[in-house]
Amino acid sequence: MITFHAVRVRYPGADADALAGVSFGAESGRLTAVVGPNGSGKSTLVRALLGRVPLAGGRVSVGTDAVNDLPRRSLAQRVAVVSQREDPAFPLAVRDYVALGRYPWQAAWGTPSGDDRAAVARALADAAVSSLTERRTDTLSGGEWQRVRVARALAQGTAAIVLDEPTTFLDIAHEMACFELLSALAHAGRCVLVVSHQLNLVARFADRVVLLSRGQVVADGPPDHVMRGETLERVYEWPLVVSRDPAVGAPTLVPLRKRHTPFP
Amino acid sequence: MRRPPWVALALVLVAVMAASLMLGATHVAPGAVWDALVGQGSDDVARTIVRSIRLPRVVLAMLVGAALGVSGSVLQGTLRNGLAEPYLLGVSGGAAVGAVLAVAGGVSAPSLIALAAFGGALLAVAGVLTLARAAGGASDTRVLLMAGVVMGAFANAAIMVVMAAGSPDVARNALWWMMGSVAAAGWRDVVLLAISLGAVGAALLHRARWLDVLALGEDAAESLGVDAGRAGWRFFVLASLLAATTVAVAGLVGFVGLMVPHLARSLSAARARPTMIVSALAGGALVVAADLVARTVRAPAELPLGAVTALLGVPFFLWRLRVER
């Protein structure tokens, strides 16, 4: 569904590529996670997917079309994005906020059709925020706001949804709920691409993990394949061990205190 | 959230306009106002006062307020900044310079003066945004306001130079522009502003959903398929056109575009289209009321209309500055 092919991006004035030939694909029906240390190129990847940075080489495609050839509106009808942070200038009712997700499908005057209303109601229900519809966005807690933002992306009715660090401000229960939702969306047929720092959550939920380091793909495959101690230790430059979580046996990363490093 | 109280707003507007037709240096009884409006009755003095003097003035004040309210709500949405408005952004100042220069150059047709004002307003917008970008970004409230204030000061200086260099007639005119007034209202002014408000208002209402999307921020707007840069420029041009027309017919009337959209948003949802319409109704009522105050508190002398709105607007601005950090 979403394909990166030898994508190179270099920011003006930078002395190295932010993305140095990244290739991988995120398929429909799968939860694909992109992980990597700060500065590894994760956010640039999202920007490249939206056509918001010029490519120095390669190609990003959605379906069979190159992103840079697609009109903005067509892209918005195919890919919904939940960015890292969003701060509406003026508070809106949650219902009105989620309804903005229908924007790419509406004519200029923007009168909602029956389809629009149905999509909004379904998105509110899927993101479990139906009870919040009359609240104002500036009265929501961090967890509620994040779910409402996911609801807006769902209302967009796209085949692919991209989330940049969706669990940054969430506690354990909300983190888990968020990934449960993403996993359910993927297994219902959507292409879900999530950028995350939460390696342990990713290991539990993702069907496929892409590990970035310095703008390159270091490992790509199922969590068991990517979550290897020596690989992660090299990429994150910190001593750690990978064990198995006691509940489901997924690989679990445990960073170590430096003075307790078993191998000096 | 609540639906906007349309009926109540419309009633307030009608009541303020009615009061404004009755009160003044000479009071006209409600019945006599009605007779004068429908063309009946035998009181020729009342008819002249109501139909020839007060009616164009009240209607012009209403249109000026409506246009400034809409302009302010659009600028606030586009810049994602609740302190934006045409006067504080220097847009009105630029328009006044354009108008004063046109008049000093011998132009007298209102539509040509309005065109010159629009040119001045666009130059001011471009200048303010360039200044703000050079100083760190148009999304930073303080930087943007500073750039607007600098542009306003420059506009004032330019007008004063024209005043000093021009004939006494030009000086009087320039002073009138800087103080803001609807005292000289004629039907030509009313028609000009009504056309501008009708055309620009329709274009803005048509594209109001863009404003909703822009208010989410540039990234979100782009991901929803809006070209944030292009949409932003279009709104700037339209909002400047509205503000410039008000300057051409009534001079500098500040702070209306700041106060009214806040009222609109606190009365109802913050969606752009209802905010625009409520801003138009409330702005109309506010300027009609301010003009009523301006010509009655020390009748038969008149206070400048721009001074009355500034006396209201400055405390309001300080309050919002605290709230918006």
PDB file of C-alpha atoms in Angstrom, chain B residues 24-281:
ATOM      1  CA  GLY B  24     -28.934  62.534  18.997  1.00  0.00           C
ATOM      2  CA  ALA B  25     -28.637  66.292  19.218  1.00  0.00           C
ATOM      3  CA  THR B  26     -32.383  66.318  18.505  1.00  0.00           C
ATOM      4  CA  HIS B  27     -34.447  63.453  19.890  1.00  0.00           C
ATOM      5  CA  VAL B  28     -37.025  62.001  17.534  1.00  0.00           C
ATOM      6  CA  ALA B  29     -39.907  59.995  19.033  1.00  0.00           C
ATOM      7  CA  PRO B  30     -40.245  56.332  17.944  1.00  0.00           C
ATOM      8  CA  GLY B  31     -43.490  57.051  16.126  1.00  0.00           C
ATOM      9  CA  ALA B  32     -41.932  59.929  14.210  1.00  0.00           C
ATOM     10  CA  VAL B  33     -38.944  57.745  13.254  1.00  0.00           C
ATOM     11  CA  TRP B  34     -41.327  55.152  11.855  1.00  0.00           C
ATOM     12  CA  ASP B  35     -43.335  57.765   9.964  1.00  0.00           C
ATOM     13  CA  ALA B  36     -40.136  59.222   8.505  1.00  0.00           C
ATOM     14  CA  LEU B  37     -38.868  55.783   7.444  1.00  0.00           C
ATOM     15  CA  VAL B  38     -42.074  54.791   5.673  1.00  0.00           C
ATOM     16  CA  GLY B  39     -42.492  58.268   4.208  1.00  0.00           C
ATOM     17  CA  GLN B  40     -45.631  59.316   6.075  1.00  0.00           C
ATOM     18  CA  GLY B  41     -46.370  62.058   8.601  1.00  0.00           C
ATOM     19  CA  SER B  42     -46.084  65.796   8.288  1.00  0.00           C
ATOM     20  CA  ASP B  43     -42.932  66.478  10.317  1.00  0.00           C
ATOM     21  CA  ASP B  44     -40.441  67.497   7.612  1.00  0.00           C
ATOM     22  CA  VAL B  45     -37.661  68.248  10.099  1.00  0.00           C
ATOM     23  CA  ALA B  46     -37.889  64.786  11.620  1.00  0.00           C
ATOM     24  CA  ARG B  47     -37.989  63.257   8.165  1.00  0.00           C
ATOM     25  CA  THR B  48     -34.844  65.089   7.088  1.00  0.00           C
ATOM     26  CA  ILE B  49     -32.993  64.199  10.278  1.00  0.00           C
ATOM     27  CA  VAL B  50     -33.943  60.516  10.134  1.00  0.00           C
ATOM     28  CA  ARG B  51     -33.776  59.828   6.420  1.00  0.00           C
ATOM     29  CA  SER B  52     -31.012  62.086   5.184  1.00  0.00           C
ATOM     30  CA  ILE B  53     -28.711  62.372   8.194  1.00  0.00           C
ATOM     31  CA  ARG B  54     -29.151  59.501  10.613  1.00  0.00           C
ATOM     32  CA  LEU B  55     -30.189  56.603   8.377  1.00  0.00           C
ATOM     33  CA  PRO B  56     -27.138  56.577   6.077  1.00  0.00           C
ATOM     34  CA  ARG B  57     -24.930  57.108   9.103  1.00  0.00           C
ATOM     35  CA  VAL B  58     -26.467  54.236  11.069  1.00  0.00           C
ATOM     36  CA  VAL B  59     -26.435  51.887   8.094  1.00  0.00           C
ATOM     37  CA  LEU B  60     -22.821  52.781   7.308  1.00  0.00           C
ATOM     38  CA  ALA B  61     -21.816  52.240  10.954  1.00  0.00           C
ATOM     39  CA  MET B  62     -23.528  48.843  10.869  1.00  0.00           C
ATOM     40  CA  LEU B  63     -21.720  47.840   7.672  1.00  0.00           C
ATOM     41  CA  VAL B  64     -18.358  49.092   8.975  1.00  0.00           C
ATOM     42  CA  GLY B  65     -18.783  47.019  12.121  1.00  0.00           C
ATOM     43  CA  ALA B  66     -19.899  43.955  10.185  1.00  0.00           C
ATOM     44  CA  ALA B  67     -16.970  44.195   7.761  1.00  0.00           C
ATOM     45  CA  LEU B  68     -14.433  44.733  10.547  1.00  0.00           C
ATOM     46  CA  GLY B  69     -15.889  41.841  12.548  1.00  0.00           C
ATOM     47  CA  VAL B  70     -15.652  39.463   9.582  1.00  0.00           C
ATOM     48  CA  SER B  71     -12.174  40.711   8.682  1.00  0.00           C
ATOM     49  CA  GLY B  72     -10.971  40.174  12.258  1.00  0.00           C
ATOM     50  CA  SER B  73     -12.452  36.691  12.514  1.00  0.00           C
ATOM     51  CA  VAL B  74     -10.800  35.672   9.239  1.00  0.00           C
ATOM     52  CA  LEU B  75      -7.401  37.104  10.199  1.00  0.00           C
ATOM     53  CA  GLN B  76      -7.566  35.381  13.596  1.00  0.00           C
ATOM     54  CA  GLY B  77      -8.371  32.045  11.979  1.00  0.00           C
ATOM     55  CA  THR B  78      -5.728  32.355   9.280  1.00  0.00           C
ATOM     56  CA  LEU B  79      -2.968  33.383  11.668  1.00  0.00           C
ATOM     57  CA  ARG B  80      -4.212  30.996  14.398  1.00  0.00           C
ATOM     58  CA  ASN B  81      -3.961  33.957  16.682  1.00  0.00           C
ATOM     59  CA  GLY B  82      -6.749  35.448  18.786  1.00  0.00           C
ATOM     60  CA  LEU B  83      -5.037  38.843  18.936  1.00  0.00           C
ATOM     61  CA  ALA B  84      -4.957  39.418  15.190  1.00  0.00           C
ATOM     62  CA  GLU B  85      -7.162  42.124  13.722  1.00  0.00           C
ATOM     63  CA  PRO B  86      -6.815  44.591  10.837  1.00  0.00           C
ATOM     64  CA  TYR B  87      -6.006  47.630  12.980  1.00  0.00           C
ATOM     65  CA  LEU B  88      -3.388  45.985  15.214  1.00  0.00           C
ATOM     66  CA  LEU B  89      -1.792  44.251  12.219  1.00  0.00           C
ATOM     67  CA  GLY B  90      -1.197  47.578  10.515  1.00  0.00           C
ATOM     68  CA  VAL B  91      -3.506  46.584   7.643  1.00  0.00           C
ATOM     69  CA  SER B  92      -5.892  49.454   8.359  1.00  0.00           C
ATOM     70  CA  GLY B  93      -2.955  51.843   8.755  1.00  0.00           C
ATOM     71  CA  GLY B  94      -1.637  50.858   5.348  1.00  0.00           C
ATOM     72  CA  ALA B  95      -5.110  51.348   3.906  1.00  0.00           C
ATOM     73  CA  ALA B  96      -5.303  54.830   5.447  1.00  0.00           C
ATOM     74  CA  VAL B  97      -1.971  55.774   3.881  1.00  0.00           C
ATOM     75  CA  GLY B  98      -3.241  54.622   0.489  1.00  0.00           C
ATOM     76  CA  ALA B  99      -6.474  56.592   0.910  1.00  0.00           C
ATOM     77  CA  VAL B 100      -4.753  59.761   2.146  1.00  0.00           C
ATOM     78  CA  LEU B 101      -2.256  59.645  -0.711  1.00  0.00           C
ATOM     79  CA  ALA B 102      -5.081  59.221  -3.203  1.00  0.00           C
ATOM     80  CA  VAL B 103      -6.967  62.174  -1.756  1.00  0.00           C
ATOM     81  CA  ALA B 104      -3.822  64.323  -1.657  1.00  0.00           C
ATOM     82  CA  GLY B 105      -3.353  63.405  -5.313  1.00  0.00           C
ATOM     83  CA  GLY B 106      -6.777  64.791  -6.154  1.00  0.00           C
ATOM     84  CA  VAL B 107      -8.869  61.609  -6.287  1.00  0.00           C
ATOM     85  CA  SER B 108     -12.422  62.035  -4.960  1.00  0.00           C
ATOM     86  CA  ALA B 109     -14.455  59.031  -6.160  1.00  0.00           C
ATOM     87  CA  PRO B 110     -15.073  56.681  -3.196  1.00  0.00           C
ATOM     88  CA  SER B 111     -14.395  53.565  -5.258  1.00  0.00           C
ATOM     89  CA  LEU B 112     -10.990  54.867  -6.390  1.00  0.00           C
ATOM     90  CA  ILE B 113     -10.135  55.879  -2.828  1.00  0.00           C
ATOM     91  CA  ALA B 114     -11.147  52.375  -1.734  1.00  0.00           C
ATOM     92  CA  LEU B 115      -8.898  50.893  -4.415  1.00  0.00           C
ATOM     93  CA  ALA B 116      -5.954  52.979  -3.206  1.00  0.00           C
ATOM     94  CA  ALA B 117      -6.745  51.904   0.369  1.00  0.00           C
ATOM     95  CA  PHE B 118      -6.742  48.264  -0.739  1.00  0.00           C
ATOM     96  CA  GLY B 119      -3.335  48.715  -2.358  1.00  0.00           C
ATOM     97  CA  GLY B 120      -1.991  50.250   0.840  1.00  0.00           C
ATOM     98  CA  ALA B 121      -3.513  47.448   2.921  1.00  0.00           C
ATOM     99  CA  LEU B 122      -1.912  44.731   0.775  1.00  0.00           C
ATOM    100  CA  LEU B 123       1.497  46.385   0.988  1.00  0.00           C
ATOM    101  CA  ALA B 124       1.077  46.607   4.759  1.00  0.00           C
ATOM    102  CA  VAL B 125       0.125  42.905   5.027  1.00  0.00           C
ATOM    103  CA  ALA B 126       3.111  41.885   2.943  1.00  0.00           C
ATOM    104  CA  GLY B 127       5.347  44.139   5.042  1.00  0.00           C
ATOM    105  CA  VAL B 128       4.049  42.821   8.366  1.00  0.00           C
ATOM    106  CA  LEU B 129       4.396  39.176   7.363  1.00  0.00           C
ATOM    107  CA  THR B 130       7.888  39.747   5.974  1.00  0.00           C
ATOM    108  CA  LEU B 131       8.908  41.535   9.183  1.00  0.00           C
ATOM    109  CA  ALA B 132       7.398  38.787  11.332  1.00  0.00           C
ATOM    110  CA  ARG B 133       9.052  35.979   9.344  1.00  0.00           C
ATOM    111  CA  ALA B 134      12.416  37.743   9.511  1.00  0.00           C
ATOM    112  CA  ALA B 135      11.999  38.037  13.285  1.00  0.00           C
ATOM    113  CA  GLY B 136      11.100  34.403  13.917  1.00  0.00           C
ATOM    114  CA  GLY B 137       7.681  33.518  12.579  1.00  0.00           C
ATOM    115  CA  ALA B 138       4.172  34.730  11.998  1.00  0.00           C
ATOM    116  CA  SER B 139       2.788  32.168  14.454  1.00  0.00           C
ATOM    117  CA  ASP B 140       4.475  33.895  17.393  1.00  0.00           C
ATOM    118  CA  THR B 141       1.886  36.276  18.813  1.00  0.00           C
ATOM    119  CA  ARG B 142       4.372  38.783  20.167  1.00  0.00           C
ATOM    120  CA  VAL B 143       6.466  38.960  17.018  1.00  0.00           C
ATOM    121  CA  LEU B 144       3.403  39.396  14.847  1.00  0.00           C
ATOM    122  CA  LEU B 145       1.921  42.133  17.024  1.00  0.00           C
ATOM    123  CA  MET B 146       5.237  43.909  17.175  1.00  0.00           C
ATOM    124  CA  ALA B 147       5.496  43.843  13.394  1.00  0.00           C
ATOM    125  CA  GLY B 148       1.915  45.137  13.161  1.00  0.00           C
ATOM    126  CA  VAL B 149       2.571  47.951  15.615  1.00  0.00           C
ATOM    127  CA  VAL B 150       5.724  48.926  13.734  1.00  0.00           C
ATOM    128  CA  MET B 151       3.751  48.976  10.497  1.00  0.00           C
ATOM    129  CA  GLY B 152       1.012  51.063  12.160  1.00  0.00           C
ATOM    130  CA  ALA B 153       3.574  53.565  13.454  1.00  0.00           C
ATOM    131  CA  PHE B 154       5.095  53.800   9.993  1.00  0.00           C
ATOM    132  CA  ALA B 155       1.635  54.412   8.508  1.00  0.00           C
ATOM    133  CA  ASN B 156       0.985  57.170  11.063  1.00  0.00           C
ATOM    134  CA  ALA B 157       4.289  58.804  10.226  1.00  0.00           C
ATOM    135  CA  ALA B 158       3.543  58.631   6.496  1.00  0.00           C
ATOM    136  CA  ILE B 159       0.118  60.230   7.026  1.00  0.00           C
ATOM    137  CA  MET B 160       1.656  63.007   9.127  1.00  0.00           C
ATOM    138  CA  VAL B 161       4.214  63.728   6.419  1.00  0.00           C
ATOM    139  CA  VAL B 162       1.391  64.049   3.891  1.00  0.00           C
ATOM    140  CA  MET B 163      -0.499  66.299   6.342  1.00  0.00           C
ATOM    141  CA  ALA B 164       2.476  68.588   6.862  1.00  0.00           C
ATOM    142  CA  ALA B 165       3.269  68.797   3.171  1.00  0.00           C
ATOM    143  CA  GLY B 166      -0.274  69.129   1.857  1.00  0.00           C
ATOM    144  CA  SER B 167      -2.873  71.882   1.864  1.00  0.00           C
ATOM    145  CA  PRO B 168      -5.039  72.543   4.974  1.00  0.00           C
ATOM    146  CA  ASP B 169      -7.793  70.647   3.210  1.00  0.00           C
ATOM    147  CA  VAL B 170      -5.594  67.565   2.848  1.00  0.00           C
ATOM    148  CA  ALA B 171      -4.563  67.890   6.490  1.00  0.00           C
ATOM    149  CA  ARG B 172      -8.174  67.992   7.680  1.00  0.00           C
ATOM    150  CA  ASN B 173      -8.958  64.957   5.562  1.00  0.00           C
ATOM    151  CA  ALA B 174      -5.967  63.045   6.853  1.00  0.00           C
ATOM    152  CA  LEU B 175      -6.906  63.807  10.433  1.00  0.00           C
ATOM    153  CA  TRP B 176     -10.432  62.553   9.751  1.00  0.00           C
ATOM    154  CA  TRP B 177      -8.952  59.270   8.457  1.00  0.00           C
ATOM    155  CA  MET B 178      -6.799  58.807  11.521  1.00  0.00           C
ATOM    156  CA  MET B 179      -9.676  59.374  13.948  1.00  0.00           C
ATOM    157  CA  GLY B 180     -12.322  57.293  12.226  1.00  0.00           C
ATOM    158  CA  SER B 181     -15.830  58.613  11.716  1.00  0.00           C
ATOM    159  CA  VAL B 182     -19.132  57.877  10.010  1.00  0.00           C
ATOM    160  CA  ALA B 183     -20.336  61.478  10.427  1.00  0.00           C
ATOM    161  CA  ALA B 184     -19.975  62.294   6.731  1.00  0.00           C
ATOM    162  CA  ALA B 185     -21.835  59.135   5.657  1.00  0.00           C
ATOM    163  CA  GLY B 186     -23.533  59.279   2.285  1.00  0.00           C
ATOM    164  CA  TRP B 187     -25.432  56.653   0.357  1.00  0.00           C
ATOM    165  CA  ARG B 188     -22.535  56.280  -2.077  1.00  0.00           C
ATOM    166  CA  ASP B 189     -20.339  55.105   0.808  1.00  0.00           C
ATOM    167  CA  VAL B 190     -23.061  52.742   1.977  1.00  0.00           C
ATOM    168  CA  VAL B 191     -23.438  51.196  -1.470  1.00  0.00           C
ATOM    169  CA  LEU B 192     -19.680  50.797  -1.914  1.00  0.00           C
ATOM    170  CA  LEU B 193     -19.226  49.054   1.422  1.00  0.00           C
ATOM    171  CA  ALA B 194     -22.358  46.947   0.948  1.00  0.00           C
ATOM    172  CA  ILE B 195     -21.058  45.653  -2.384  1.00  0.00           C
ATOM    173  CA  SER B 196     -17.630  44.912  -0.922  1.00  0.00           C
ATOM    174  CA  LEU B 197     -19.073  43.184   2.141  1.00  0.00           C
ATOM    175  CA  GLY B 198     -21.551  41.226   0.037  1.00  0.00           C
ATOM    176  CA  ALA B 199     -19.020  39.965  -2.487  1.00  0.00           C
ATOM    177  CA  VAL B 200     -16.110  39.312  -0.117  1.00  0.00           C
ATOM    178  CA  GLY B 201     -18.412  37.971   2.583  1.00  0.00           C
ATOM    179  CA  ALA B 202     -19.916  35.457   0.148  1.00  0.00           C
ATOM    180  CA  ALA B 203     -16.450  34.313  -0.974  1.00  0.00           C
ATOM    181  CA  LEU B 204     -15.363  33.929   2.646  1.00  0.00           C
ATOM    182  CA  LEU B 205     -18.480  32.044   3.709  1.00  0.00           C
ATOM    183  CA  HIS B 206     -18.054  29.751   0.723  1.00  0.00           C
ATOM    184  CA  ARG B 207     -14.512  28.842   1.774  1.00  0.00           C
ATOM    185  CA  ALA B 208     -15.106  28.912   5.523  1.00  0.00           C
ATOM    186  CA  ARG B 209     -14.189  25.220   5.869  1.00  0.00           C
ATOM    187  CA  TRP B 210     -10.630  26.113   4.831  1.00  0.00           C
ATOM    188  CA  LEU B 211     -10.422  28.352   7.860  1.00  0.00           C
ATOM    189  CA  ASP B 212     -11.532  25.516  10.138  1.00  0.00           C
ATOM    190  CA  VAL B 213      -8.807  23.310   8.708  1.00  0.00           C
ATOM    191  CA  LEU B 214      -6.147  26.055   8.807  1.00  0.00           C
ATOM    192  CA  ALA B 215      -6.902  26.656  12.488  1.00  0.00           C
ATOM    193  CA  LEU B 216      -5.627  23.112  13.212  1.00  0.00           C
ATOM    194  CA  GLY B 217      -2.124  24.124  12.144  1.00  0.00           C
ATOM    195  CA  GLU B 218      -0.141  23.858   8.947  1.00  0.00           C
ATOM    196  CA  ASP B 219       0.737  20.157   9.230  1.00  0.00           C
ATOM    197  CA  ALA B 220      -2.815  19.075   9.923  1.00  0.00           C
ATOM    198  CA  ALA B 221      -4.187  21.328   7.194  1.00  0.00           C
ATOM    199  CA  GLU B 222      -1.792  19.892   4.624  1.00  0.00           C
ATOM    200  CA  SER B 223      -2.598  16.331   5.651  1.00  0.00           C
ATOM    201  CA  LEU B 224      -6.286  17.106   5.069  1.00  0.00           C
ATOM    202  CA  GLY B 225      -5.485  18.258   1.540  1.00  0.00           C
ATOM    203  CA  VAL B 226      -5.361  22.062   1.970  1.00  0.00           C
ATOM    204  CA  ASP B 227      -2.512  24.087   0.507  1.00  0.00           C
ATOM    205  CA  ALA B 228      -1.965  26.085   3.691  1.00  0.00           C
ATOM    206  CA  GLY B 229       0.218  28.742   2.085  1.00  0.00           C
ATOM    207  CA  ARG B 230      -2.125  29.500  -0.789  1.00  0.00           C
ATOM    208  CA  ALA B 231      -5.268  29.386   1.315  1.00  0.00           C
ATOM    209  CA  GLY B 232      -3.654  31.701   3.856  1.00  0.00           C
ATOM    210  CA  TRP B 233      -2.787  34.283   1.224  1.00  0.00           C
ATOM    211  CA  ARG B 234      -6.270  34.189  -0.231  1.00  0.00           C
ATOM    212  CA  PHE B 235      -7.789  34.895   3.180  1.00  0.00           C
ATOM    213  CA  PHE B 236      -5.306  37.678   3.821  1.00  0.00           C
ATOM    214  CA  VAL B 237      -6.210  39.388   0.576  1.00  0.00           C
ATOM    215  CA  LEU B 238      -9.965  39.085   1.189  1.00  0.00           C
ATOM    216  CA  ALA B 239      -9.744  40.233   4.823  1.00  0.00           C
ATOM    217  CA  SER B 240      -7.554  43.166   3.753  1.00  0.00           C
ATOM    218  CA  LEU B 241     -10.049  44.120   1.054  1.00  0.00           C
ATOM    219  CA  LEU B 242     -12.827  44.299   3.651  1.00  0.00           C
ATOM    220  CA  ALA B 243     -10.733  46.306   6.094  1.00  0.00           C
ATOM    221  CA  ALA B 244      -9.534  48.648   3.336  1.00  0.00           C
ATOM    222  CA  THR B 245     -13.087  49.414   2.215  1.00  0.00           C
ATOM    223  CA  THR B 246     -14.071  50.347   5.766  1.00  0.00           C
ATOM    224  CA  VAL B 247     -11.036  52.628   5.971  1.00  0.00           C
ATOM    225  CA  ALA B 248     -11.960  54.277   2.678  1.00  0.00           C
ATOM    226  CA  VAL B 249     -15.466  55.154   3.888  1.00  0.00           C
ATOM    227  CA  ALA B 250     -14.951  55.626   7.636  1.00  0.00           C
ATOM    228  CA  GLY B 251     -11.248  55.931   8.434  1.00  0.00           C
ATOM    229  CA  LEU B 252      -9.477  53.997  11.176  1.00  0.00           C
ATOM    230  CA  VAL B 253     -11.855  52.235  13.537  1.00  0.00           C
ATOM    231  CA  GLY B 254      -9.712  49.962  15.665  1.00  0.00           C
ATOM    232  CA  PHE B 255     -10.256  46.932  17.915  1.00  0.00           C
ATOM    233  CA  VAL B 256     -13.691  45.972  16.569  1.00  0.00           C
ATOM    234  CA  GLY B 257     -12.103  43.084  14.656  1.00  0.00           C
ATOM    235  CA  LEU B 258     -10.373  42.023  17.868  1.00  0.00           C
ATOM    236  CA  MET B 259     -13.313  42.087  20.283  1.00  0.00           C
ATOM    237  CA  VAL B 260     -16.153  40.791  18.184  1.00  0.00           C
ATOM    238  CA  PRO B 261     -14.786  37.369  17.105  1.00  0.00           C
ATOM    239  CA  HIS B 262     -14.083  36.535  20.756  1.00  0.00           C
ATOM    240  CA  LEU B 263     -17.661  37.322  21.613  1.00  0.00           C
ATOM    241  CA  ALA B 264     -18.770  35.174  18.673  1.00  0.00           C
ATOM    242  CA  ARG B 265     -16.672  32.220  19.771  1.00  0.00           C
ATOM    243  CA  SER B 266     -17.829  32.479  23.381  1.00  0.00           C
ATOM    244  CA  LEU B 267     -21.456  32.553  22.242  1.00  0.00           C
ATOM    245  CA  SER B 268     -21.270  29.418  20.134  1.00  0.00           C
ATOM    246  CA  ALA B 269     -19.015  26.808  18.580  1.00  0.00           C
ATOM    247  CA  ALA B 270     -15.717  28.034  17.174  1.00  0.00           C
ATOM    248  CA  ARG B 271     -16.401  26.841  13.644  1.00  0.00           C
ATOM    249  CA  ALA B 272     -15.450  29.500  11.156  1.00  0.00           C
ATOM    250  CA  ARG B 273     -18.761  30.024   9.365  1.00  0.00           C
ATOM    251  CA  PRO B 274     -20.978  30.736  12.403  1.00  0.00           C
ATOM    252  CA  THR B 275     -18.118  32.776  13.888  1.00  0.00           C
ATOM    253  CA  MET B 276     -18.069  34.943  10.759  1.00  0.00           C
ATOM    254  CA  ILE B 277     -21.818  35.519  10.752  1.00  0.00           C
ATOM    255  CA  VAL B 278     -22.017  36.235  14.473  1.00  0.00           C
ATOM    256  CA  SER B 279     -19.014  38.567  14.127  1.00  0.00           C
ATOM    257  CA  ALA B 280     -20.837  40.474  11.392  1.00  0.00           C
ATOM    258  CA  LEU B 281     -24.011  40.893  13.487  1.00  0.00           C
TER     259      LEU B 281
END
